PDB file of C-alpha atoms and ligand atoms in Angstrom:
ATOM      1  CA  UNK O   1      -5.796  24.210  -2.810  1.00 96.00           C
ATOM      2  CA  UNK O   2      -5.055  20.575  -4.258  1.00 98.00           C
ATOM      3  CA  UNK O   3      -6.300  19.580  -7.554  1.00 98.00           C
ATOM      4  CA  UNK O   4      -7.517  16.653  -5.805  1.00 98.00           C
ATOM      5  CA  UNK O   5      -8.910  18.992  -2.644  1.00 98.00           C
ATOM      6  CA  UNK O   6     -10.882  20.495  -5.724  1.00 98.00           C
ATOM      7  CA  UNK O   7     -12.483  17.942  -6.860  1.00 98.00           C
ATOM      8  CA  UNK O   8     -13.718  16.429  -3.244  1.00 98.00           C
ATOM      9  CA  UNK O   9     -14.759  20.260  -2.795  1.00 98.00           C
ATOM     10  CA  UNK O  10     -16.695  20.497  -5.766  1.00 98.00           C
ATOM     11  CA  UNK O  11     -18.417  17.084  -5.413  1.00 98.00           C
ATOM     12  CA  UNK O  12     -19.279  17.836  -2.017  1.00 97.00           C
ATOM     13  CA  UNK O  13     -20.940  21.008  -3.307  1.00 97.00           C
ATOM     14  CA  UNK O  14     -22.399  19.079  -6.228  1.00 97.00           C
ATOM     15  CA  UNK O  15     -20.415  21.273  -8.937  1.00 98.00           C
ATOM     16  CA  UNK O  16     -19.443  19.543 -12.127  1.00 98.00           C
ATOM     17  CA  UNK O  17     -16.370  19.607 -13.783  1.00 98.00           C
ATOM     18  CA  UNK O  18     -15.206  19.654 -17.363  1.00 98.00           C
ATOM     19  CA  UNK O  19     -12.174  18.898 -18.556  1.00 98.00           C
ATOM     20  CA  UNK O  20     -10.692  18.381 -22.446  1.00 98.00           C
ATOM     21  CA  UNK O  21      -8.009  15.772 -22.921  1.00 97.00           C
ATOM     22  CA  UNK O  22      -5.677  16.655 -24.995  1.00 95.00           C
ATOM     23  CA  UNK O  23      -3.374  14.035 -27.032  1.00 92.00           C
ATOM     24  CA  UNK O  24       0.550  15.549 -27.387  1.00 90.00           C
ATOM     25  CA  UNK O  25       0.757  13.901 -30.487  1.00 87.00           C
ATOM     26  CA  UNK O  26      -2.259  16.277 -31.897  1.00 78.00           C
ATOM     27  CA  UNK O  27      -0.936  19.622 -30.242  1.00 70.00           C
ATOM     28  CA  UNK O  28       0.631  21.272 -33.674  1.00 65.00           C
ATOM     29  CA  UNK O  29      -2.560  20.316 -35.697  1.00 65.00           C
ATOM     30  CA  UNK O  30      -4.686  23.459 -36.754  1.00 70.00           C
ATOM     31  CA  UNK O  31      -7.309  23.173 -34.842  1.00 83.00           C
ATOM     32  CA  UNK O  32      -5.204  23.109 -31.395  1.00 87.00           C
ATOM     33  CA  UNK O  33      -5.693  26.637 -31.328  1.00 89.00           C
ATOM     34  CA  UNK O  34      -9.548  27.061 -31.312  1.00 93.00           C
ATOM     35  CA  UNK O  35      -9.615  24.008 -28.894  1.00 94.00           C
ATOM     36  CA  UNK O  36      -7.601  26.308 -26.511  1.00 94.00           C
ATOM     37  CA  UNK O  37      -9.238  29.342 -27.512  1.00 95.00           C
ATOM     38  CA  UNK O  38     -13.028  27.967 -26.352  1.00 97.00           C
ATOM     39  CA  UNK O  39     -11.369  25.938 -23.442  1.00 97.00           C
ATOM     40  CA  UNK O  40     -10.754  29.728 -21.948  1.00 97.00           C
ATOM     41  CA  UNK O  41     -13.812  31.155 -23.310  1.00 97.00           C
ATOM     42  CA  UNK O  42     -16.154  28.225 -21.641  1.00 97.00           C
ATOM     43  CA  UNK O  43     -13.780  28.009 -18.470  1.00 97.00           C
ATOM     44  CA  UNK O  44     -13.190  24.259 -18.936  1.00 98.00           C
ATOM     45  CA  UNK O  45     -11.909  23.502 -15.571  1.00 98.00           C
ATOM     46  CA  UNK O  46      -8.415  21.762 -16.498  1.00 98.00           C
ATOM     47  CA  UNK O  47      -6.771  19.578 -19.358  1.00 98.00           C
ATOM     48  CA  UNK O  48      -5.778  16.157 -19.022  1.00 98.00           C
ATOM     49  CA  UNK O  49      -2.962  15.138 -21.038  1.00 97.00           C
ATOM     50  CA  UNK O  50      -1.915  11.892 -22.765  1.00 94.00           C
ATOM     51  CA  UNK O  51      -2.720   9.346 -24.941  1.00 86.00           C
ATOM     52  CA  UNK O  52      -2.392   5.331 -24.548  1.00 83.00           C
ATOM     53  CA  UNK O  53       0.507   5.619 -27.213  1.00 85.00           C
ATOM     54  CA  UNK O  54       2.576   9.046 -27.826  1.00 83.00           C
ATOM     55  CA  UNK O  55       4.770   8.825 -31.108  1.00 83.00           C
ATOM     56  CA  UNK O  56       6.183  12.511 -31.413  1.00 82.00           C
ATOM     57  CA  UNK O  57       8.192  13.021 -28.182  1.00 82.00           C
ATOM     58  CA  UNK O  58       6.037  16.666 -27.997  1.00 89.00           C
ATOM     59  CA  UNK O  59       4.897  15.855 -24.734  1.00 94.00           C
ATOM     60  CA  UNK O  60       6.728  19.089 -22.758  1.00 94.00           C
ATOM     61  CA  UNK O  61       6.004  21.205 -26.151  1.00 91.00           C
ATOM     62  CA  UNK O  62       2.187  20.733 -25.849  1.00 92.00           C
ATOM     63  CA  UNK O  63       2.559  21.761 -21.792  1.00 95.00           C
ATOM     64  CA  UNK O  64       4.604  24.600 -22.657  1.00 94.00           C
ATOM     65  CA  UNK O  65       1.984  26.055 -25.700  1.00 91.00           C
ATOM     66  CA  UNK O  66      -0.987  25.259 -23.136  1.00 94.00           C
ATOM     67  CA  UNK O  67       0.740  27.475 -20.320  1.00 95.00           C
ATOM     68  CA  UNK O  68       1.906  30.035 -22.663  1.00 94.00           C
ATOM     69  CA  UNK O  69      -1.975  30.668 -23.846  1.00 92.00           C
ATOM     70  CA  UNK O  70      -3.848  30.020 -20.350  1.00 95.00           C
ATOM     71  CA  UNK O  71      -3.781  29.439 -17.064  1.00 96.00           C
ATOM     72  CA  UNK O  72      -6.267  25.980 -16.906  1.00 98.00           C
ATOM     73  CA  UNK O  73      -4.468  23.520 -14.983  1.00 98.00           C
ATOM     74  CA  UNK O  74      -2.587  20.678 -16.924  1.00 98.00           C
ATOM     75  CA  UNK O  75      -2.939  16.872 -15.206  1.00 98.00           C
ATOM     76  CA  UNK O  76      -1.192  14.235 -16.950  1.00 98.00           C
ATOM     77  CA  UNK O  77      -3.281  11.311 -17.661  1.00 97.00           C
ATOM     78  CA  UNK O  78      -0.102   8.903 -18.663  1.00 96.00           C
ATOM     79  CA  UNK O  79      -0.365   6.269 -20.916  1.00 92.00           C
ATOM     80  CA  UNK O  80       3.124   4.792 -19.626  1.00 91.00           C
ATOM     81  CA  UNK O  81       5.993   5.853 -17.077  1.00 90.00           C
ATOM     82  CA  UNK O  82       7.661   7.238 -20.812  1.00 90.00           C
ATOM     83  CA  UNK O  83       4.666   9.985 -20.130  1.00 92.00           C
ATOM     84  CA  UNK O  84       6.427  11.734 -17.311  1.00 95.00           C
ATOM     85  CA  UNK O  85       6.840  15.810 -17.262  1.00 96.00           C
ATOM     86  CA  UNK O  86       6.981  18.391 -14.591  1.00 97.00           C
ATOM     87  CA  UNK O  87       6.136  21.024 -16.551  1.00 97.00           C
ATOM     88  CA  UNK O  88       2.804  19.689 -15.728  1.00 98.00           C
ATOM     89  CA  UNK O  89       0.472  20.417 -12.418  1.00 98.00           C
ATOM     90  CA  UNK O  90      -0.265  17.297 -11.357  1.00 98.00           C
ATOM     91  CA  UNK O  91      -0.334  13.290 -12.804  1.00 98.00           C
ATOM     92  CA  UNK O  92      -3.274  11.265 -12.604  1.00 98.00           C
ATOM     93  CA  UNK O  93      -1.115   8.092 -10.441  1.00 98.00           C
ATOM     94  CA  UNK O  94      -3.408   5.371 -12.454  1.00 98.00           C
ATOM     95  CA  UNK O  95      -3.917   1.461 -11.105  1.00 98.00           C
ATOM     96  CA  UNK O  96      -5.553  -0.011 -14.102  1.00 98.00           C
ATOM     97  CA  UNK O  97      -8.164  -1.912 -11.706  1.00 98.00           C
ATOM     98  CA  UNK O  98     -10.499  -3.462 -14.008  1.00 98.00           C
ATOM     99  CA  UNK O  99      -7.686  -5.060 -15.595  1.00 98.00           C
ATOM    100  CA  UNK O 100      -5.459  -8.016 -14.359  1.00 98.00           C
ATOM    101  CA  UNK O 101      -1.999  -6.952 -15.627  1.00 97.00           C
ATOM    102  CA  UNK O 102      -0.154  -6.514 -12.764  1.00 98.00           C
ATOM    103  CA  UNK O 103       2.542  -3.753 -14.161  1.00 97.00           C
ATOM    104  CA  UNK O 104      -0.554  -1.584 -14.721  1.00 97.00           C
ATOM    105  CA  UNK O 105      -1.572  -2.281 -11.456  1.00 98.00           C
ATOM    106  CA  UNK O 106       1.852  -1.695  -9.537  1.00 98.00           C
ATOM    107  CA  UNK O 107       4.844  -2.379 -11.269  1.00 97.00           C
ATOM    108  CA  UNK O 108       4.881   0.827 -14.037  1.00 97.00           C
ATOM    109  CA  UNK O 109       4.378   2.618 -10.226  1.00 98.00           C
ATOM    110  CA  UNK O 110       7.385   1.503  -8.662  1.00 98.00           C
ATOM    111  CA  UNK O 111       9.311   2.745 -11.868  1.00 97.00           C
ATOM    112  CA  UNK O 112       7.992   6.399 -11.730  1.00 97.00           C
ATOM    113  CA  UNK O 113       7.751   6.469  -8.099  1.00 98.00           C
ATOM    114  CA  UNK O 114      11.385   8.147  -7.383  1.00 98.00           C
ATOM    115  CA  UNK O 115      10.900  10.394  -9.992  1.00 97.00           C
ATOM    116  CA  UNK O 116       7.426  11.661  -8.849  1.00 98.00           C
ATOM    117  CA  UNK O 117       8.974  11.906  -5.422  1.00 98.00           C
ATOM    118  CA  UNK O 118      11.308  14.862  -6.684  1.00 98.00           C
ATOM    119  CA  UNK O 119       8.936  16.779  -8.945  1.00 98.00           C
ATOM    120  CA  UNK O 120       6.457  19.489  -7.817  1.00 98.00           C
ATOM    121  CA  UNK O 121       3.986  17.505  -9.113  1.00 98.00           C
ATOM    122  CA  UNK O 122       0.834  16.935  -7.249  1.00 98.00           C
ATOM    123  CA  UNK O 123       0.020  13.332  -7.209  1.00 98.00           C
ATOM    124  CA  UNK O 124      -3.502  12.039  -7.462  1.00 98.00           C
ATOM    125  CA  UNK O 125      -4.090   8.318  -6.212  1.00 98.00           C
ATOM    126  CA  UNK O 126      -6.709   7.089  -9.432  1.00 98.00           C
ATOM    127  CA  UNK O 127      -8.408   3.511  -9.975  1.00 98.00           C
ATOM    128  CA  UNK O 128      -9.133   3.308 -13.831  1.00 98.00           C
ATOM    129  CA  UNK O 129     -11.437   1.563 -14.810  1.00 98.00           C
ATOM    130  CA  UNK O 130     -12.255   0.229 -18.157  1.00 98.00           C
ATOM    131  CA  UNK O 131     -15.718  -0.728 -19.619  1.00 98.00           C
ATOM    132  CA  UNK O 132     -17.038  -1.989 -22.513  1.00 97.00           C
ATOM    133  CA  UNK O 133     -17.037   0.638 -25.248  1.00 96.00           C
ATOM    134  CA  UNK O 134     -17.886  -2.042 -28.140  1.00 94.00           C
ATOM    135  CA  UNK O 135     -14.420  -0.721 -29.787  1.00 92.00           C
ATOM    136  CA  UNK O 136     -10.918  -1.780 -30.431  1.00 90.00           C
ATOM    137  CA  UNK O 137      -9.379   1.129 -29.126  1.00 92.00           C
ATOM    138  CA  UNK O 138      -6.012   1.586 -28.211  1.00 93.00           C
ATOM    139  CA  UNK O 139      -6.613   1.546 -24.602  1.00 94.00           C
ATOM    140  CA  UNK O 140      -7.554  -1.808 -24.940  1.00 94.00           C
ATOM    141  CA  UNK O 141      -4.486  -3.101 -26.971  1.00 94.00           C
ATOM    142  CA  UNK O 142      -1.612  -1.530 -25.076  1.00 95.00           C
ATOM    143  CA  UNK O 143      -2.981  -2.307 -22.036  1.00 95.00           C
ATOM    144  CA  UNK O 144      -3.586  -5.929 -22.856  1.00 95.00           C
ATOM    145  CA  UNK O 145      -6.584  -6.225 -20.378  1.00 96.00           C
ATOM    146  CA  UNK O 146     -10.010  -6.876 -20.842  1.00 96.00           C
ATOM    147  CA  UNK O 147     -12.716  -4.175 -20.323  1.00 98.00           C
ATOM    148  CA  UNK O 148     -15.199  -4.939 -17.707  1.00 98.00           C
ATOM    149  CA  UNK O 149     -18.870  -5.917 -19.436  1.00 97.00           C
ATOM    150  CA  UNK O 150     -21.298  -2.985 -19.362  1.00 96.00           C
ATOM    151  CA  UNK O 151     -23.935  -5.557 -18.113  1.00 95.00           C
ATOM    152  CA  UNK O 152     -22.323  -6.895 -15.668  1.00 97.00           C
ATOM    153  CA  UNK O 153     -22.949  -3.586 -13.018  1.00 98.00           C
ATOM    154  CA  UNK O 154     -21.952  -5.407  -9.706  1.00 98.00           C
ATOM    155  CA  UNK O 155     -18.387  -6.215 -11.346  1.00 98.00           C
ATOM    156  CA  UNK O 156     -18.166  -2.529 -11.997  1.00 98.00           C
ATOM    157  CA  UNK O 157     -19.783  -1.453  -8.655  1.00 98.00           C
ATOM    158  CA  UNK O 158     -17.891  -4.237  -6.466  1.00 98.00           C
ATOM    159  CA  UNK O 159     -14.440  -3.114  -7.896  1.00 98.00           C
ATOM    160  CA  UNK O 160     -14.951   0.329  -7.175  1.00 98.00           C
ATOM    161  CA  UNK O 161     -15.835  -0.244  -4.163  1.00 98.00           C
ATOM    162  CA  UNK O 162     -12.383  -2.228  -3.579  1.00 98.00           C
ATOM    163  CA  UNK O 163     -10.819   0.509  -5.252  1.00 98.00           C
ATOM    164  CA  UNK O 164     -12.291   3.153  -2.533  1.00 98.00           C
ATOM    165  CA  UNK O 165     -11.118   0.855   0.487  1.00 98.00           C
ATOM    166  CA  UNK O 166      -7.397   0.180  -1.112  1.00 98.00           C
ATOM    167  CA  UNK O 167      -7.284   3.784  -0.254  1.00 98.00           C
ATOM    168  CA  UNK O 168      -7.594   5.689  -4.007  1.00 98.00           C
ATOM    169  CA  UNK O 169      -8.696   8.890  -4.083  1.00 98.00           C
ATOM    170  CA  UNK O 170     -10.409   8.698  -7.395  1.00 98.00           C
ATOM    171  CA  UNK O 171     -12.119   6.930  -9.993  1.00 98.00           C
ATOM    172  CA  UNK O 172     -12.159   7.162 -13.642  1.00 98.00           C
ATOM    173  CA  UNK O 173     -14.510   5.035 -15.734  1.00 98.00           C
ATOM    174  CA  UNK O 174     -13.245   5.067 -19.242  1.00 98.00           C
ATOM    175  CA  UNK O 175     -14.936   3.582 -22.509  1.00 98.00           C
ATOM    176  CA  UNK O 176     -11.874   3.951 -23.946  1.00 96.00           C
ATOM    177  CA  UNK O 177     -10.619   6.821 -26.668  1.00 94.00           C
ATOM    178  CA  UNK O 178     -12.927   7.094 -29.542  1.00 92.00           C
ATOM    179  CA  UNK O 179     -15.461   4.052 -28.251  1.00 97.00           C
ATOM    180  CA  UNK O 180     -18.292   3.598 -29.943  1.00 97.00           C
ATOM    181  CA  UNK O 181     -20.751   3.399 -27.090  1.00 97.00           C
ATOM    182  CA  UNK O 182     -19.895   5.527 -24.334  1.00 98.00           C
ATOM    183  CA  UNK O 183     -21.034   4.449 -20.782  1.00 98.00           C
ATOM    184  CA  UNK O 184     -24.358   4.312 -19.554  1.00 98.00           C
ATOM    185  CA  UNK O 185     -25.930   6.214 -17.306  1.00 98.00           C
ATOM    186  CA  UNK O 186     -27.474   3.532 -15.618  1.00 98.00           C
ATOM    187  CA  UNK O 187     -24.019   1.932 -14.704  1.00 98.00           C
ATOM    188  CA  UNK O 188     -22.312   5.602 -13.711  1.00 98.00           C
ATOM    189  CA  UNK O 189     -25.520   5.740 -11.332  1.00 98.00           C
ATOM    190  CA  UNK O 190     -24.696   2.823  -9.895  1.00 98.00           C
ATOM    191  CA  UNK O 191     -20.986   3.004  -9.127  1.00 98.00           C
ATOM    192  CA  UNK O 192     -21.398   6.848  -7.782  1.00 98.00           C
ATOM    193  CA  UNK O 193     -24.143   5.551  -5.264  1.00 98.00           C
ATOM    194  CA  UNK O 194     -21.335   2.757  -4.381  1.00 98.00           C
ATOM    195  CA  UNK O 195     -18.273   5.230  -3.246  1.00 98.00           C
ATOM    196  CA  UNK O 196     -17.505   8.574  -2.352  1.00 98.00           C
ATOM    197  CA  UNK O 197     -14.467   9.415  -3.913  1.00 98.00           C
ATOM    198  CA  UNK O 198     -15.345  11.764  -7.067  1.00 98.00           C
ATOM    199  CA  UNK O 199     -16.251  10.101 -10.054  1.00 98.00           C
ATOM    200  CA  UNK O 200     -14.557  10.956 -13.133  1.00 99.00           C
ATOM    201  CA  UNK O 201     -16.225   9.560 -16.683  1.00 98.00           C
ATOM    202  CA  UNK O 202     -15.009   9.348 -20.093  1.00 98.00           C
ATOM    203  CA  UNK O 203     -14.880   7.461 -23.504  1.00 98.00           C
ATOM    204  CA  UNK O 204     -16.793   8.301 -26.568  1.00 98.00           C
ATOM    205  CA  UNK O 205     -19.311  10.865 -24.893  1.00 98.00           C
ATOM    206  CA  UNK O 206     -19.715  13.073 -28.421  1.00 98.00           C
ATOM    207  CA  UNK O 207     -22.831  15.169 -27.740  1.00 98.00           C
ATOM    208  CA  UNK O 208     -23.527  17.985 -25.019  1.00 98.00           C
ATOM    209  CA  UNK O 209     -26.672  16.511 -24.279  1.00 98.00           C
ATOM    210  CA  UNK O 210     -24.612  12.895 -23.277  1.00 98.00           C
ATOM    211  CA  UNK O 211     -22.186  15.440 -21.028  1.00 98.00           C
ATOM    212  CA  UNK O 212     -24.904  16.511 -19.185  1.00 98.00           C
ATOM    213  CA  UNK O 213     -26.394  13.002 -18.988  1.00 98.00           C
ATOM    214  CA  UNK O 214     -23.646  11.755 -17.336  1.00 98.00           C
ATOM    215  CA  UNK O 215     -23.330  14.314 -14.741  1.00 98.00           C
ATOM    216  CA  UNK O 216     -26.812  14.111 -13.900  1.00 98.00           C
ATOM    217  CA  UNK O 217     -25.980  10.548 -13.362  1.00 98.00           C
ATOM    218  CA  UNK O 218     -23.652  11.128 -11.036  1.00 98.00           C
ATOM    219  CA  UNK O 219     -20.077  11.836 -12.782  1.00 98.00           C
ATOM    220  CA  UNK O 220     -18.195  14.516 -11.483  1.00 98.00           C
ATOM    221  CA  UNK O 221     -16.116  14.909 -13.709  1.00 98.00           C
ATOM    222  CA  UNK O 222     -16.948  14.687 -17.843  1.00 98.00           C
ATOM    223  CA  UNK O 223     -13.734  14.346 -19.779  1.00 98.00           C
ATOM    224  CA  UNK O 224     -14.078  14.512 -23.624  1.00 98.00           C
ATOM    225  CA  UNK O 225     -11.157  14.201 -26.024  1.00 96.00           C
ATOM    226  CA  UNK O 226     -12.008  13.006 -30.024  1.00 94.00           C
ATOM    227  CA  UNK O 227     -15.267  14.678 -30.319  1.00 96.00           C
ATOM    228  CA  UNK O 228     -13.416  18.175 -29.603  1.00 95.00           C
ATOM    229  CA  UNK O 229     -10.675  17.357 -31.804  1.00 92.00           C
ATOM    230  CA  UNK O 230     -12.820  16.866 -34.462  1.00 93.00           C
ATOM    231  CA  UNK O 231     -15.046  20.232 -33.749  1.00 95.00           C
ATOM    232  CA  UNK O 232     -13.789  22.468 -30.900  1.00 95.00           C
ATOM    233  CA  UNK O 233     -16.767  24.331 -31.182  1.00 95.00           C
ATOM    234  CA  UNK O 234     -18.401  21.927 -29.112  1.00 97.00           C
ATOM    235  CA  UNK O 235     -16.072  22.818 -25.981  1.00 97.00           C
ATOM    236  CA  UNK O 236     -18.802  25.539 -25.381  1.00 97.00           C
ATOM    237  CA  UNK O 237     -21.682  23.979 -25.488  1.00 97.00           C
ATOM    238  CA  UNK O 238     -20.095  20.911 -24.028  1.00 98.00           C
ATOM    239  CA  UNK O 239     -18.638  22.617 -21.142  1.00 98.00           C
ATOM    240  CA  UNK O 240     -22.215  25.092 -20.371  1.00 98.00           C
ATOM    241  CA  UNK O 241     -23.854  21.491 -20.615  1.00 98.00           C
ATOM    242  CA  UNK O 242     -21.577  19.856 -17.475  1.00 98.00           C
ATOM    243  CA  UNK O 243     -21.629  22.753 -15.647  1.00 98.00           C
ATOM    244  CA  UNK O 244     -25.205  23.537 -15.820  1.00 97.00           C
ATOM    245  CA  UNK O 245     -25.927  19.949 -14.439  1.00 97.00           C
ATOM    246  CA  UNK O 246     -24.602  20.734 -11.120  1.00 88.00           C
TER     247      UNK O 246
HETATM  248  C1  1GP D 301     -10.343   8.724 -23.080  1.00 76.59           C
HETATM  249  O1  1GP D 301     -12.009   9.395 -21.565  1.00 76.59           O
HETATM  250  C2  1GP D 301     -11.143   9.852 -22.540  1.00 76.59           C
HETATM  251  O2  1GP D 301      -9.502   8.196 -22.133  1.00 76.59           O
HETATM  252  C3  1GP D 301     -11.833  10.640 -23.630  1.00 76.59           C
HETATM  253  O3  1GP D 301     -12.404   9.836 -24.635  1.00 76.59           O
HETATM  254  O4  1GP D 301     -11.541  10.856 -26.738  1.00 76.59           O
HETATM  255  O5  1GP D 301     -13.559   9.375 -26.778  1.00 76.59           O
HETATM  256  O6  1GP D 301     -13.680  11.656 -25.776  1.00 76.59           O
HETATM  257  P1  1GP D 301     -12.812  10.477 -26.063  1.00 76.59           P
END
């Protein structure tokens, strides 16, 4: 079954997902190894892999040390076309919709299209979405767009929306890497009531309790990247917390 098959399944079903994102650039730090050790332990459902910026060219290194230890898919969440492996599963295809800069809209697409055409990965159609995470992160810089307002919900709702009728399979509403205020659940109820296409939701979430939150909301998918970094003991209680919100 498709990655992305999974996820419709699984939100039909009402099962949450949890997934760790894991930066390349990070991958030979100590604590890699406990991340991947409690990632098995707590069955985290897959990695995503990438980072807005990627300095250290270890991109097929960190897939290779992932599928050498486990068997939990590997998506690539690319921060540019430069982020391109097929040692990976499958590629989050990203349209930066909340943004106005059209080569994150199309043209960074055309560029990786022939090359996605040949590799076995499995490509997932994904509006991203950026919101207000009351930090400069890095998303925010490289991308050169402006985060959509966390008060203003029917900007947020309305482009979803568009996003579900241009035909994309999924949506991912990111606060951005290491934002201070991760996204509301107020707003994540409010999109998820809007579309039908699973809902994936990320940015600064740092506590199991905010995990499970979120899903309750109506995420289906938690992703969580710094706070596991910094102590990958929370992938357990993290990853108990999404999946017992189903
Ligand atoms: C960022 O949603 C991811 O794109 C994860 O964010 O690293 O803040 O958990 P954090």
């Amino acid at each position: 079954m498709s990655i992305l098959t999974q996820f419709e399944e699984a939100k039909k079903t009402g099962k949450k997902k949890f997934i760790v994102l894991v930066d390349p650039d990070k991958v030979r730090l100590g604590n890699m190894d406990a991340v991947l050790e409690n990632a098995i332990k707590a069955n985290v459902d897959y990695f995503f892999i990438g980072g807005s910026l990627i300095v250290n060219n270890q991109l097929d290194q960190c897939l290779l040390a992932i599928k050498e230890r486990c068997n939990i898919p590997m998506v690539l969440f690319p921060g540019s076309s430069l982020q391109l492996s097929w040692k990976a599963d499958a590629i989050l295809f990203l349209s930066l919709i909340s943004g106005r800069n059209a080569d994150l809209l199309i043209g960074n697409h055309v560029i990786a299209a022939p090359y996605l055409k040949l590799s076995p990965l499995e490509v997932m159609p994904t509006g991203y979405m950026l919101i207000d995470g009351e930090a400069e992160t890095s998303v925010l810089y490289m991308s050169n767009t402006r985060p959509i307002p966390t008060h203003k919900e029917d900007i947020a709702v309305c482009t979803a929306m568009a996003g579900e009728m241009l035909g994309l399979r999924l949506l991912y509403m990111d606060a951005g890497s290491g934002a201070k205020k991760p996204i509301g659940e107020d707003l994540i109820e409010s999109v998820s009531g809007a579309v039908s296409v699973p809902l994936i939701v990320g940015g600064g979430i740092r506590t199991p309790e905010k995990a499970a939150e979120n899903a309750k909301a109506g995420a289906d998918i938690i992703v969580v990247g710094n706070a596991i970094e910094k102590d990958p003991d929370l992938v357990i209680e993290m990853a108990e917390a999404v999946h017992g919100a189903g």
